[in-house]
mmCIF file of C-alpha atoms in Angstrom:
data_model
loop_
_atom_site.group_PDB
_atom_site.id
_atom_site.type_symbol
_atom_site.label_atom_id
_atom_site.label_comp_id
_atom_site.label_asym_id
_atom_site.label_seq_id
_atom_site.Cartn_x
_atom_site.Cartn_y
_atom_site.Cartn_z
ATOM 1 C CA UNK M 22 -1.181 -22.625 4.170
ATOM 2 C CA UNK M 23 0.107 -20.872 1.046
ATOM 3 C CA UNK M 24 -0.402 -17.158 0.532
ATOM 4 C CA UNK M 25 -1.087 -15.632 -2.893
ATOM 5 C CA UNK M 26 -0.241 -11.904 -2.964
ATOM 6 C CA UNK M 27 -1.798 -9.883 -5.761
ATOM 7 C CA UNK M 28 1.212 -7.871 -6.891
ATOM 8 C CA UNK M 29 0.455 -7.001 -10.517
ATOM 9 C CA UNK M 30 -0.989 -3.534 -9.860
ATOM 10 C CA UNK M 31 0.273 -0.870 -12.249
ATOM 11 C CA UNK M 32 0.379 1.957 -9.713
ATOM 12 C CA UNK M 33 -0.921 4.369 -12.364
ATOM 13 C CA UNK M 34 -1.923 7.112 -9.929
ATOM 14 C CA UNK M 35 1.477 6.967 -8.213
ATOM 15 C CA UNK M 36 3.313 7.732 -11.441
ATOM 16 C CA UNK M 37 2.814 11.446 -10.794
ATOM 17 C CA UNK M 38 5.725 10.876 -8.387
ATOM 18 C CA UNK M 39 7.877 9.329 -11.065
ATOM 19 C CA UNK M 40 7.453 5.986 -9.290
ATOM 20 C CA UNK M 41 7.687 3.821 -12.358
ATOM 21 C CA UNK M 42 7.536 0.648 -10.301
ATOM 22 C CA UNK M 43 4.842 -1.907 -9.517
ATOM 23 C CA UNK M 44 2.584 -0.541 -6.809
ATOM 24 C CA UNK M 45 3.809 -3.152 -4.330
ATOM 25 C CA UNK M 46 7.292 -1.591 -4.565
ATOM 26 C CA UNK M 47 6.127 1.862 -3.409
ATOM 27 C CA UNK M 48 8.328 2.969 -0.465
ATOM 28 C CA UNK M 49 6.909 2.990 3.071
ATOM 29 C CA UNK M 50 9.284 3.561 5.946
ATOM 30 C CA UNK M 51 12.270 3.022 3.700
ATOM 31 C CA UNK M 52 11.220 -0.340 2.301
ATOM 32 C CA UNK M 53 8.753 -1.576 -0.334
ATOM 33 C CA UNK M 54 5.093 -2.086 0.520
ATOM 34 C CA UNK M 55 5.418 -5.773 -0.374
ATOM 35 C CA UNK M 56 8.141 -6.226 2.241
ATOM 36 C CA UNK M 57 5.681 -5.083 4.900
ATOM 37 C CA UNK M 58 3.316 -7.830 3.697
ATOM 38 C CA UNK M 59 6.029 -10.456 3.817
ATOM 39 C CA UNK M 60 7.063 -9.474 7.335
ATOM 40 C CA UNK M 61 3.477 -9.363 8.626
ATOM 41 C CA UNK M 62 2.482 -12.739 7.195
ATOM 42 C CA UNK M 63 5.771 -14.389 8.152
ATOM 43 C CA UNK M 64 5.246 -13.272 11.766
ATOM 44 C CA UNK M 65 1.842 -14.997 11.639
ATOM 45 C CA UNK M 66 3.226 -18.303 10.417
ATOM 46 C CA UNK M 67 3.087 -18.010 6.623
ATOM 47 C CA UNK M 68 6.278 -19.093 4.880
ATOM 48 C CA UNK M 69 5.188 -19.919 1.298
ATOM 49 C CA UNK M 70 4.320 -16.964 -0.927
ATOM 50 C CA UNK M 71 3.172 -16.748 -4.540
ATOM 51 C CA UNK M 72 3.217 -13.273 -6.131
ATOM 52 C CA UNK M 73 1.690 -12.459 -9.500
ATOM 53 C CA UNK M 74 3.630 -10.056 -11.722
ATOM 54 C CA UNK M 75 2.928 -7.850 -14.708
ATOM 55 C CA UNK M 76 4.392 -4.313 -14.762
ATOM 56 C CA UNK M 77 8.213 -4.274 -14.481
ATOM 57 C CA UNK M 78 8.363 -7.739 -12.890
ATOM 58 C CA UNK M 79 12.150 -7.581 -12.539
ATOM 59 C CA UNK M 80 11.748 -4.822 -9.935
ATOM 60 C CA UNK M 81 10.036 -7.352 -7.659
ATOM 61 C CA UNK M 82 12.041 -10.475 -8.452
ATOM 62 C CA UNK M 83 15.337 -8.573 -8.311
ATOM 63 C CA UNK M 84 14.575 -7.309 -4.810
ATOM 64 C CA UNK M 85 12.982 -10.390 -3.239
ATOM 65 C CA UNK M 86 14.558 -13.247 -5.210
ATOM 66 C CA UNK M 87 13.503 -16.590 -3.760
ATOM 67 C CA UNK M 88 12.549 -14.929 -0.463
ATOM 68 C CA UNK M 89 15.246 -16.657 1.557
ATOM 69 C CA UNK M 90 16.766 -13.447 2.929
ATOM 70 C CA UNK M 91 13.333 -12.624 4.365
ATOM 71 C CA UNK M 92 12.889 -16.071 5.902
ATOM 72 C CA UNK M 93 10.240 -17.255 3.422
ATOM 73 C CA UNK M 94 9.935 -19.061 0.095
ATOM 74 C CA UNK M 95 8.710 -16.895 -2.792
ATOM 75 C CA UNK M 96 7.647 -18.006 -6.242
ATOM 76 C CA UNK M 97 6.131 -15.932 -9.026
ATOM 77 C CA UNK M 98 3.479 -15.978 -11.728
ATOM 78 C CA UNK M 99 3.961 -13.624 -14.682
ATOM 79 C CA UNK M 100 0.819 -12.422 -16.499
ATOM 80 C CA UNK M 101 1.482 -11.042 -19.994
ATOM 81 C CA UNK M 102 -2.155 -9.899 -19.985
ATOM 82 C CA UNK M 103 -3.883 -9.018 -16.737
ATOM 83 C CA UNK M 104 -6.665 -11.475 -15.918
ATOM 84 C CA UNK M 105 -8.192 -9.771 -12.884
ATOM 85 C CA UNK M 106 -7.748 -10.755 -9.258
ATOM 86 C CA UNK M 107 -9.580 -14.092 -9.450
ATOM 87 C CA UNK M 108 -8.241 -14.869 -12.926
ATOM 88 C CA UNK M 109 -4.694 -14.414 -11.639
ATOM 89 C CA UNK M 110 -5.252 -16.988 -8.905
ATOM 90 C CA UNK M 111 -6.980 -19.370 -11.338
ATOM 91 C CA UNK M 112 -3.737 -19.508 -13.353
ATOM 92 C CA UNK M 113 -1.975 -21.087 -10.370
ATOM 93 C CA UNK M 114 -4.774 -23.482 -9.421
ATOM 94 C CA UNK M 115 -2.541 -26.560 -9.613
ATOM 95 C CA UNK M 116 0.005 -25.013 -7.177
ATOM 96 C CA UNK M 117 -2.483 -24.157 -4.432
ATOM 97 C CA UNK M 118 -3.562 -26.093 -1.336
ATOM 98 C CA UNK M 119 -7.161 -27.107 -0.616
ATOM 99 C CA UNK M 120 -7.360 -23.976 1.552
ATOM 100 C CA UNK M 121 -5.170 -20.932 0.891
ATOM 101 C CA UNK M 122 -5.069 -17.202 1.545
ATOM 102 C CA UNK M 123 -5.102 -14.248 -0.859
ATOM 103 C CA UNK M 124 -3.723 -10.841 0.121
ATOM 104 C CA UNK M 125 -3.978 -7.536 -1.714
ATOM 105 C CA UNK M 126 -0.583 -6.031 -2.467
ATOM 106 C CA UNK M 127 -2.176 -2.579 -2.743
ATOM 107 C CA UNK M 128 -2.820 -2.150 0.988
ATOM 108 C CA UNK M 129 -0.848 -1.647 4.182
ATOM 109 C CA UNK M 130 -2.119 -3.417 7.296
ATOM 110 C CA UNK M 131 -0.960 -4.780 10.630
ATOM 111 C CA UNK M 132 -4.059 -6.930 11.214
ATOM 112 C CA UNK M 133 -4.051 -10.226 13.105
ATOM 113 C CA UNK M 134 -5.391 -12.751 10.585
ATOM 114 C CA UNK M 135 -6.065 -15.613 12.995
ATOM 115 C CA UNK M 136 -9.761 -14.751 13.351
ATOM 116 C CA UNK M 137 -10.173 -14.851 9.570
ATOM 117 C CA UNK M 138 -8.628 -18.308 9.288
ATOM 118 C CA UNK M 139 -10.590 -19.604 12.284
ATOM 119 C CA UNK M 140 -13.937 -18.430 10.888
ATOM 120 C CA UNK M 141 -13.264 -20.076 7.529
ATOM 121 C CA UNK M 142 -12.754 -23.484 9.100
ATOM 122 C CA UNK M 143 -15.432 -23.098 11.782
ATOM 123 C CA UNK M 144 -18.094 -22.171 9.222
ATOM 124 C CA UNK M 145 -16.935 -24.645 6.517
ATOM 125 C CA UNK M 146 -16.937 -21.646 4.203
ATOM 126 C CA UNK M 147 -16.145 -21.558 0.506
ATOM 127 C CA UNK M 148 -14.721 -18.070 0.954
ATOM 128 C CA UNK M 149 -14.129 -15.845 3.957
ATOM 129 C CA UNK M 150 -13.235 -12.186 3.501
ATOM 130 C CA UNK M 151 -11.586 -9.808 5.937
ATOM 131 C CA UNK M 152 -13.481 -6.579 6.568
ATOM 132 C CA UNK M 153 -12.426 -3.116 7.660
ATOM 133 C CA UNK M 154 -14.174 0.203 8.229
ATOM 134 C CA UNK M 155 -13.555 3.376 6.200
ATOM 135 C CA UNK M 156 -14.976 6.877 5.953
ATOM 136 C CA UNK M 157 -15.517 6.808 2.166
ATOM 137 C CA UNK M 158 -16.926 3.366 1.312
ATOM 138 C CA UNK M 159 -17.932 4.386 -2.245
ATOM 139 C CA UNK M 160 -14.385 3.620 -3.387
ATOM 140 C CA UNK M 161 -14.566 -0.016 -2.262
ATOM 141 C CA UNK M 162 -16.859 -3.041 -1.969
ATOM 142 C CA UNK M 163 -19.325 -2.687 0.911
ATOM 143 C CA UNK M 164 -20.509 -5.758 2.791
ATOM 144 C CA UNK M 165 -23.546 -6.607 4.904
ATOM 145 C CA UNK M 166 -23.365 -9.680 7.149
ATOM 146 C CA UNK M 167 -25.660 -11.617 9.482
ATOM 147 C CA UNK M 168 -25.012 -12.091 13.205
ATOM 148 C CA UNK M 169 -23.032 -15.285 12.489
ATOM 149 C CA UNK M 170 -20.845 -13.602 9.846
ATOM 150 C CA UNK M 171 -22.546 -14.899 6.694
ATOM 151 C CA UNK M 172 -22.472 -12.382 3.853
ATOM 152 C CA UNK M 173 -25.967 -11.232 2.941
ATOM 153 C CA UNK M 174 -25.233 -8.246 0.741
ATOM 154 C CA UNK M 175 -22.264 -7.139 -1.311
ATOM 155 C CA UNK M 176 -21.921 -4.097 -3.555
ATOM 156 C CA UNK M 177 -18.724 -3.116 -5.348
ATOM 157 C CA UNK M 178 -18.012 0.652 -5.556
ATOM 158 C CA UNK M 179 -21.582 1.761 -4.803
ATOM 159 C CA UNK M 180 -23.021 5.091 -5.813
ATOM 160 C CA UNK M 181 -23.620 7.369 -2.781
ATOM 161 C CA UNK M 182 -27.324 6.488 -2.706
ATOM 162 C CA UNK M 183 -26.460 2.768 -2.721
ATOM 163 C CA UNK M 184 -24.244 2.854 0.370
ATOM 164 C CA UNK M 185 -25.698 0.696 3.157
ATOM 165 C CA UNK M 186 -22.537 0.312 5.253
ATOM 166 C CA UNK M 187 -19.093 1.765 5.804
ATOM 167 C CA UNK M 188 -17.720 -1.753 6.371
ATOM 168 C CA UNK M 189 -15.785 -2.853 3.297
ATOM 169 C CA UNK M 190 -13.957 -5.787 1.756
ATOM 170 C CA UNK M 191 -10.292 -5.372 2.772
ATOM 171 C CA UNK M 192 -8.904 -7.537 -0.046
ATOM 172 C CA UNK M 193 -7.709 -10.328 2.248
ATOM 173 C CA UNK M 194 -9.412 -13.716 1.818
ATOM 174 C CA UNK M 195 -9.241 -17.317 2.947
ATOM 175 C CA UNK M 196 -10.472 -19.504 0.099
ATOM 176 C CA UNK M 197 -11.322 -23.134 -0.437
ATOM 177 C CA UNK M 198 -9.797 -24.283 -3.690
ATOM 178 C CA UNK M 199 -13.194 -25.506 -4.900
ATOM 179 C CA UNK M 200 -14.257 -21.883 -5.433
ATOM 180 C CA UNK M 201 -11.884 -21.642 -8.402
ATOM 181 C CA UNK M 202 -14.181 -24.008 -10.333
ATOM 182 C CA UNK M 203 -16.475 -20.967 -10.706
ATOM 183 C CA UNK M 204 -13.716 -18.864 -12.306
ATOM 184 C CA UNK M 205 -13.608 -19.073 -16.111
ATOM 185 C CA UNK M 206 -10.239 -19.789 -17.685
ATOM 186 C CA UNK M 207 -8.413 -17.331 -19.890
ATOM 187 C CA UNK M 208 -10.507 -14.211 -19.341
ATOM 188 C CA UNK M 209 -10.532 -11.294 -16.913
ATOM 189 C CA UNK M 210 -12.419 -12.107 -13.729
ATOM 190 C CA UNK M 211 -12.346 -10.335 -10.356
ATOM 191 C CA UNK M 212 -13.131 -11.516 -6.855
ATOM 192 C CA UNK M 213 -15.141 -8.454 -5.889
ATOM 193 C CA UNK M 214 -16.798 -7.592 -9.211
ATOM 194 C CA UNK M 215 -17.545 -11.105 -10.442
ATOM 195 C CA UNK M 216 -16.811 -14.063 -8.201
ATOM 196 C CA UNK M 217 -18.234 -13.015 -4.833
ATOM 197 C CA UNK M 218 -21.543 -11.744 -6.318
ATOM 198 C CA UNK M 219 -21.813 -15.103 -8.143
ATOM 199 C CA UNK M 220 -21.103 -17.051 -4.941
ATOM 200 C CA UNK M 221 -23.708 -14.975 -3.104
ATOM 201 C CA UNK M 222 -26.302 -15.460 -5.848
ATOM 202 C CA UNK M 223 -25.782 -19.228 -5.752
ATOM 203 C CA UNK M 224 -26.332 -19.307 -1.995
ATOM 204 C CA UNK M 225 -22.886 -20.800 -1.354
ATOM 205 C CA UNK M 226 -21.241 -20.290 2.073
ATOM 206 C CA UNK M 227 -19.589 -16.866 1.881
ATOM 207 C CA UNK M 228 -18.523 -15.423 5.251
ATOM 208 C CA UNK M 229 -16.715 -12.351 6.522
ATOM 209 C CA UNK M 230 -15.221 -11.012 9.736
ATOM 210 C CA UNK M 231 -13.821 -7.698 10.905
ATOM 211 C CA UNK M 232 -10.022 -7.468 11.017
ATOM 212 C CA UNK M 233 -8.686 -5.435 13.912
ATOM 213 C CA UNK M 234 -5.803 -3.072 13.275
ATOM 214 C CA UNK M 235 -4.597 -0.516 10.776
ATOM 215 C CA UNK M 236 -5.605 -0.754 7.109
ATOM 216 C CA UNK M 237 -4.847 1.655 4.278
ATOM 217 C CA UNK M 238 -5.318 1.397 0.527
ATOM 218 C CA UNK M 239 -2.277 2.842 -1.270
ATOM 219 C CA UNK M 240 -3.749 4.336 -4.420
ATOM 220 C CA UNK M 241 -2.772 7.982 -4.631
ATOM 221 C CA UNK M 242 0.326 9.979 -3.670
ATOM 222 C CA UNK M 243 -1.274 11.354 -0.496
ATOM 223 C CA UNK M 244 -2.270 7.793 0.507
ATOM 224 C CA UNK M 245 1.437 7.004 0.352
ATOM 225 C CA UNK M 246 2.145 9.990 2.597
ATOM 226 C CA UNK M 247 -0.485 8.885 5.136
ATOM 227 C CA UNK M 248 0.839 5.322 5.187
ATOM 228 C CA UNK M 249 4.405 6.502 5.755
ATOM 229 C CA UNK M 250 3.325 8.759 8.616
ATOM 230 C CA UNK M 251 1.286 5.964 10.186
ATOM 231 C CA UNK M 252 4.256 3.614 9.988
ATOM 232 C CA UNK M 253 6.431 6.246 11.704
ATOM 233 C CA UNK M 254 3.789 6.667 14.394
ATOM 234 C CA UNK M 255 3.503 2.910 15.017
ATOM 235 C CA UNK M 256 7.210 2.142 14.964
ATOM 236 C CA UNK M 257 8.725 5.397 16.215
ATOM 237 C CA UNK M 258 9.954 6.248 19.690
ATOM 238 C CA UNK M 259 11.781 9.141 21.356
ATOM 239 C CA UNK M 260 15.090 9.193 19.508
ATOM 240 C CA UNK M 261 18.440 10.935 19.795
ATOM 241 C CA UNK M 262 19.742 12.255 16.478
ATOM 242 C CA UNK M 263 23.225 13.836 16.442
ATOM 243 C CA UNK M 264 23.042 17.620 16.162
ATOM 244 C CA UNK M 265 19.250 17.844 16.342
ATOM 245 C CA UNK M 266 16.500 18.501 18.880
ATOM 246 C CA UNK M 267 13.813 15.817 18.739
ATOM 247 C CA UNK M 268 10.294 15.429 20.066
ATOM 248 C CA UNK M 269 7.744 12.616 19.756
ATOM 249 C CA UNK M 270 7.895 9.252 17.944
ATOM 250 C CA UNK M 271 10.655 9.168 15.328
ATOM 251 C CA UNK M 272 12.243 6.464 13.202
ATOM 252 C CA UNK M 273 15.752 7.599 12.261
ATOM 253 C CA UNK M 274 18.472 5.647 10.535
ATOM 254 C CA UNK M 275 21.845 7.264 9.783
ATOM 255 C CA UNK M 276 20.434 10.794 9.917
ATOM 256 C CA UNK M 277 22.063 13.900 11.383
ATOM 257 C CA UNK M 278 22.025 17.681 11.352
ATOM 258 C CA UNK M 279 23.281 20.912 12.851
ATOM 259 C CA UNK M 280 20.878 22.856 15.022
ATOM 260 C CA UNK M 281 17.565 21.779 13.470
ATOM 261 C CA UNK M 282 14.485 20.164 15.027
ATOM 262 C CA UNK M 283 12.459 17.022 14.242
ATOM 263 C CA UNK M 284 8.930 16.546 15.599
ATOM 264 C CA UNK M 285 7.272 13.133 15.326
ATOM 265 C CA UNK M 286 5.738 11.149 13.969
ATOM 266 C CA UNK M 287 8.540 11.373 11.436
ATOM 267 C CA UNK M 288 10.853 9.079 9.496
ATOM 268 C CA UNK M 289 14.414 9.983 8.450
ATOM 269 C CA UNK M 290 16.257 7.591 6.172
ATOM 270 C CA UNK M 291 20.016 7.112 5.751
ATOM 271 C CA UNK M 292 22.012 10.242 5.041
ATOM 272 C CA UNK M 293 19.201 12.749 5.578
ATOM 273 C CA UNK M 294 20.458 16.030 7.075
ATOM 274 C CA UNK M 295 18.682 18.998 8.712
ATOM 275 C CA UNK M 296 20.307 22.411 9.005
ATOM 276 C CA UNK M 297 20.375 25.164 11.608
ATOM 277 C CA UNK M 298 16.967 26.559 12.498
ATOM 278 C CA UNK M 299 15.161 24.108 10.175
ATOM 279 C CA UNK M 300 12.116 22.116 11.312
ATOM 280 C CA UNK M 301 10.817 18.781 10.099
ATOM 281 C CA UNK M 302 7.435 17.907 11.608
ATOM 282 C CA UNK M 303 5.147 14.939 10.874
ATOM 283 C CA UNK M 304 7.135 14.183 7.730
ATOM 284 C CA UNK M 305 9.120 11.408 6.081
ATOM 285 C CA UNK M 306 12.472 11.936 4.386
ATOM 286 C CA UNK M 307 14.103 9.464 2.000
ATOM 287 C CA UNK M 308 17.786 8.694 1.626
ATOM 288 C CA UNK M 309 20.121 11.674 1.340
ATOM 289 C CA UNK M 310 17.440 14.362 1.738
ATOM 290 C CA UNK M 311 18.900 17.765 2.627
ATOM 291 C CA UNK M 312 16.877 20.351 4.575
ATOM 292 C CA UNK M 313 18.852 23.589 4.651
ATOM 293 C CA UNK M 314 18.890 26.274 7.368
ATOM 294 C CA UNK M 315 15.595 27.875 8.449
ATOM 295 C CA UNK M 316 13.573 25.627 6.105
ATOM 296 C CA UNK M 317 10.312 24.060 7.293
ATOM 297 C CA UNK M 318 8.847 20.721 6.195
ATOM 298 C CA UNK M 319 5.444 19.749 7.586
ATOM 299 C CA UNK M 320 3.115 16.833 6.855
ATOM 300 C CA UNK M 321 5.086 15.859 3.754
ATOM 301 C CA UNK M 322 6.891 12.956 2.086
ATOM 302 C CA UNK M 323 10.176 13.684 0.297
ATOM 303 C CA UNK M 324 11.752 10.793 -1.591
ATOM 304 C CA UNK M 325 15.478 10.133 -2.019
ATOM 305 C CA UNK M 326 17.869 12.931 -2.886
ATOM 306 C CA UNK M 327 15.588 15.952 -2.449
ATOM 307 C CA UNK M 328 16.863 19.358 -1.366
ATOM 308 C CA UNK M 329 14.753 21.945 0.452
ATOM 309 C CA UNK M 330 16.758 25.143 0.271
ATOM 310 C CA UNK M 331 17.288 27.851 2.869
ATOM 311 C CA UNK M 332 14.125 29.478 4.252
ATOM 312 C CA UNK M 333 11.842 27.402 2.012
ATOM 313 C CA UNK M 334 8.671 25.746 3.331
ATOM 314 C CA UNK M 335 6.973 22.534 2.214
ATOM 315 C CA UNK M 336 3.541 21.652 3.637
ATOM 316 C CA UNK M 337 1.182 18.769 2.790
ATOM 317 C CA UNK M 338 3.283 17.719 -0.196
ATOM 318 C CA UNK M 339 4.452 14.481 -1.770
ATOM 319 C CA UNK M 340 7.699 14.975 -3.666
ATOM 320 C CA UNK M 341 9.547 12.572 -5.958
ATOM 321 C CA UNK M 342 13.265 11.838 -6.070
ATOM 322 C CA UNK M 343 15.992 14.444 -6.600
ATOM 323 C CA UNK M 344 13.749 17.499 -6.534
ATOM 324 C CA UNK M 345 15.035 20.922 -5.524
ATOM 325 C CA UNK M 346 12.827 23.406 -3.697
ATOM 326 C CA UNK M 347 14.559 26.757 -4.118
ATOM 327 C CA UNK M 348 15.473 29.396 -1.569
ATOM 328 C CA UNK M 349 12.423 31.107 -0.098
ATOM 329 C CA UNK M 350 9.886 28.957 -1.956
ATOM 330 C CA UNK M 351 6.577 28.247 -0.193
ATOM 331 C CA UNK M 352 5.026 25.055 -1.552
ATOM 332 C CA UNK M 353 1.819 23.507 -0.219
ATOM 333 C CA UNK M 354 -0.676 20.763 -1.085
ATOM 334 C CA UNK M 355 1.357 19.664 -4.114
ATOM 335 C CA UNK M 356 2.714 16.554 -5.838
ATOM 336 C CA UNK M 357 5.998 16.634 -7.758
ATOM 337 C CA UNK M 358 7.535 13.945 -9.924
ATOM 338 C CA UNK M 359 11.256 13.175 -9.991
ATOM 339 C CA UNK M 360 13.876 15.834 -10.794
ATOM 340 C CA UNK M 361 11.602 18.878 -10.598
ATOM 341 C CA UNK M 362 13.362 22.159 -9.718
ATOM 342 C CA UNK M 363 11.301 25.013 -8.280
ATOM 343 C CA UNK M 364 13.178 28.270 -8.327
ATOM 344 C CA UNK M 365 12.568 30.832 -5.638
ATOM 345 C CA UNK M 366 11.385 32.848 -4.114
ATOM 346 C CA UNK M 367 7.734 32.178 -4.995
ATOM 347 C CA UNK M 368 4.555 30.783 -3.430
ATOM 348 C CA UNK M 369 2.842 27.767 -5.012
ATOM 349 C CA UNK M 370 -0.201 25.780 -3.897
ATOM 350 C CA UNK M 371 -1.976 22.789 -5.427
ATOM 351 C CA UNK M 372 0.763 22.107 -7.967
ATOM 352 C CA UNK M 373 1.182 18.781 -9.780
ATOM 353 C CA UNK M 374 4.320 18.356 -11.888
ATOM 354 C CA UNK M 375 5.263 15.191 -13.709
ATOM 355 C CA UNK M 376 8.770 15.221 -15.078
ATOM 356 C CA UNK M 377 9.418 14.274 -18.679
ATOM 357 C CA UNK M 378 12.911 15.770 -18.916
ATOM 358 C CA UNK M 379 15.557 15.769 -16.196
ATOM 359 C CA UNK M 380 15.849 18.984 -14.161
ATOM 360 C CA UNK M 381 12.555 20.418 -15.323
ATOM 361 C CA UNK M 382 12.084 23.828 -13.733
ATOM 362 C CA UNK M 383 9.041 25.707 -12.502
#
């Protein structure tokens, strides 16, 4: 069965970090979100991938190529003009099997998809969607199903008074190719906004089943932080790091330090270094991140090349590449783009800085 991954997302809300990449290339645990998809689906038997492209397509093709180094075959579909989720798949109609799967490149999951595939064939469905449960369903498409899994109600991004369930469409589908006959050619058309309501209105067999496991939509900078911490929690283990005291689940590559402490769940990428008396707790550090003596980093994501200077503290922050947090600075609940310099000492909370010029200072 072929897998179509929707990878054309612009990642607009992540650009506050200076992440001028397609959303599927956002870093989680030191590798792009899309790589997590490839590894998950490959482990479940999928080897043929189609990815649609739009924003900076060379960032995706340059990293993944033909997919061979990941043990799969990857081909691409470039969209000069975005045609929506269903419209994107319609473009590749002649390259798809009679039954195929669609996955959302905007989410991180570790779900077992076998139940989704089994239901589609057992129910002779036209479409079968994977479901998950969230606390804030207004941001998604909520779904009501019968006892046998047939979809009875579907509402995309409901107003608070319209919410009838906290079970939502996860963006993963098994589809019979015949459903694409309902998708108009050459215009924007979405699965959740257009196609599934049409299928439901026509009384065609639309089914859904709950997917067990972790699921997270990666839309905003703090979603990226949560996903990175969850990945560290799931993959981490008690770890020895030269020169450091460690506690809890940690994923550490070529990291080191001198007299600091790391408390999991945390992720430390190649070349990250933690100084004497410094603490990194429930945080993720990119390549070459430097945490100087007596500094504290808690519940934060720092991308490649950042420096947290002596006696500074960073809490609940998401920080872009090559930022410098000055000596004695206290920074909390903030998002910084690339190359921002915050001079100390000072206390800042709730700051958002997008960098237009290198080495912008605050």
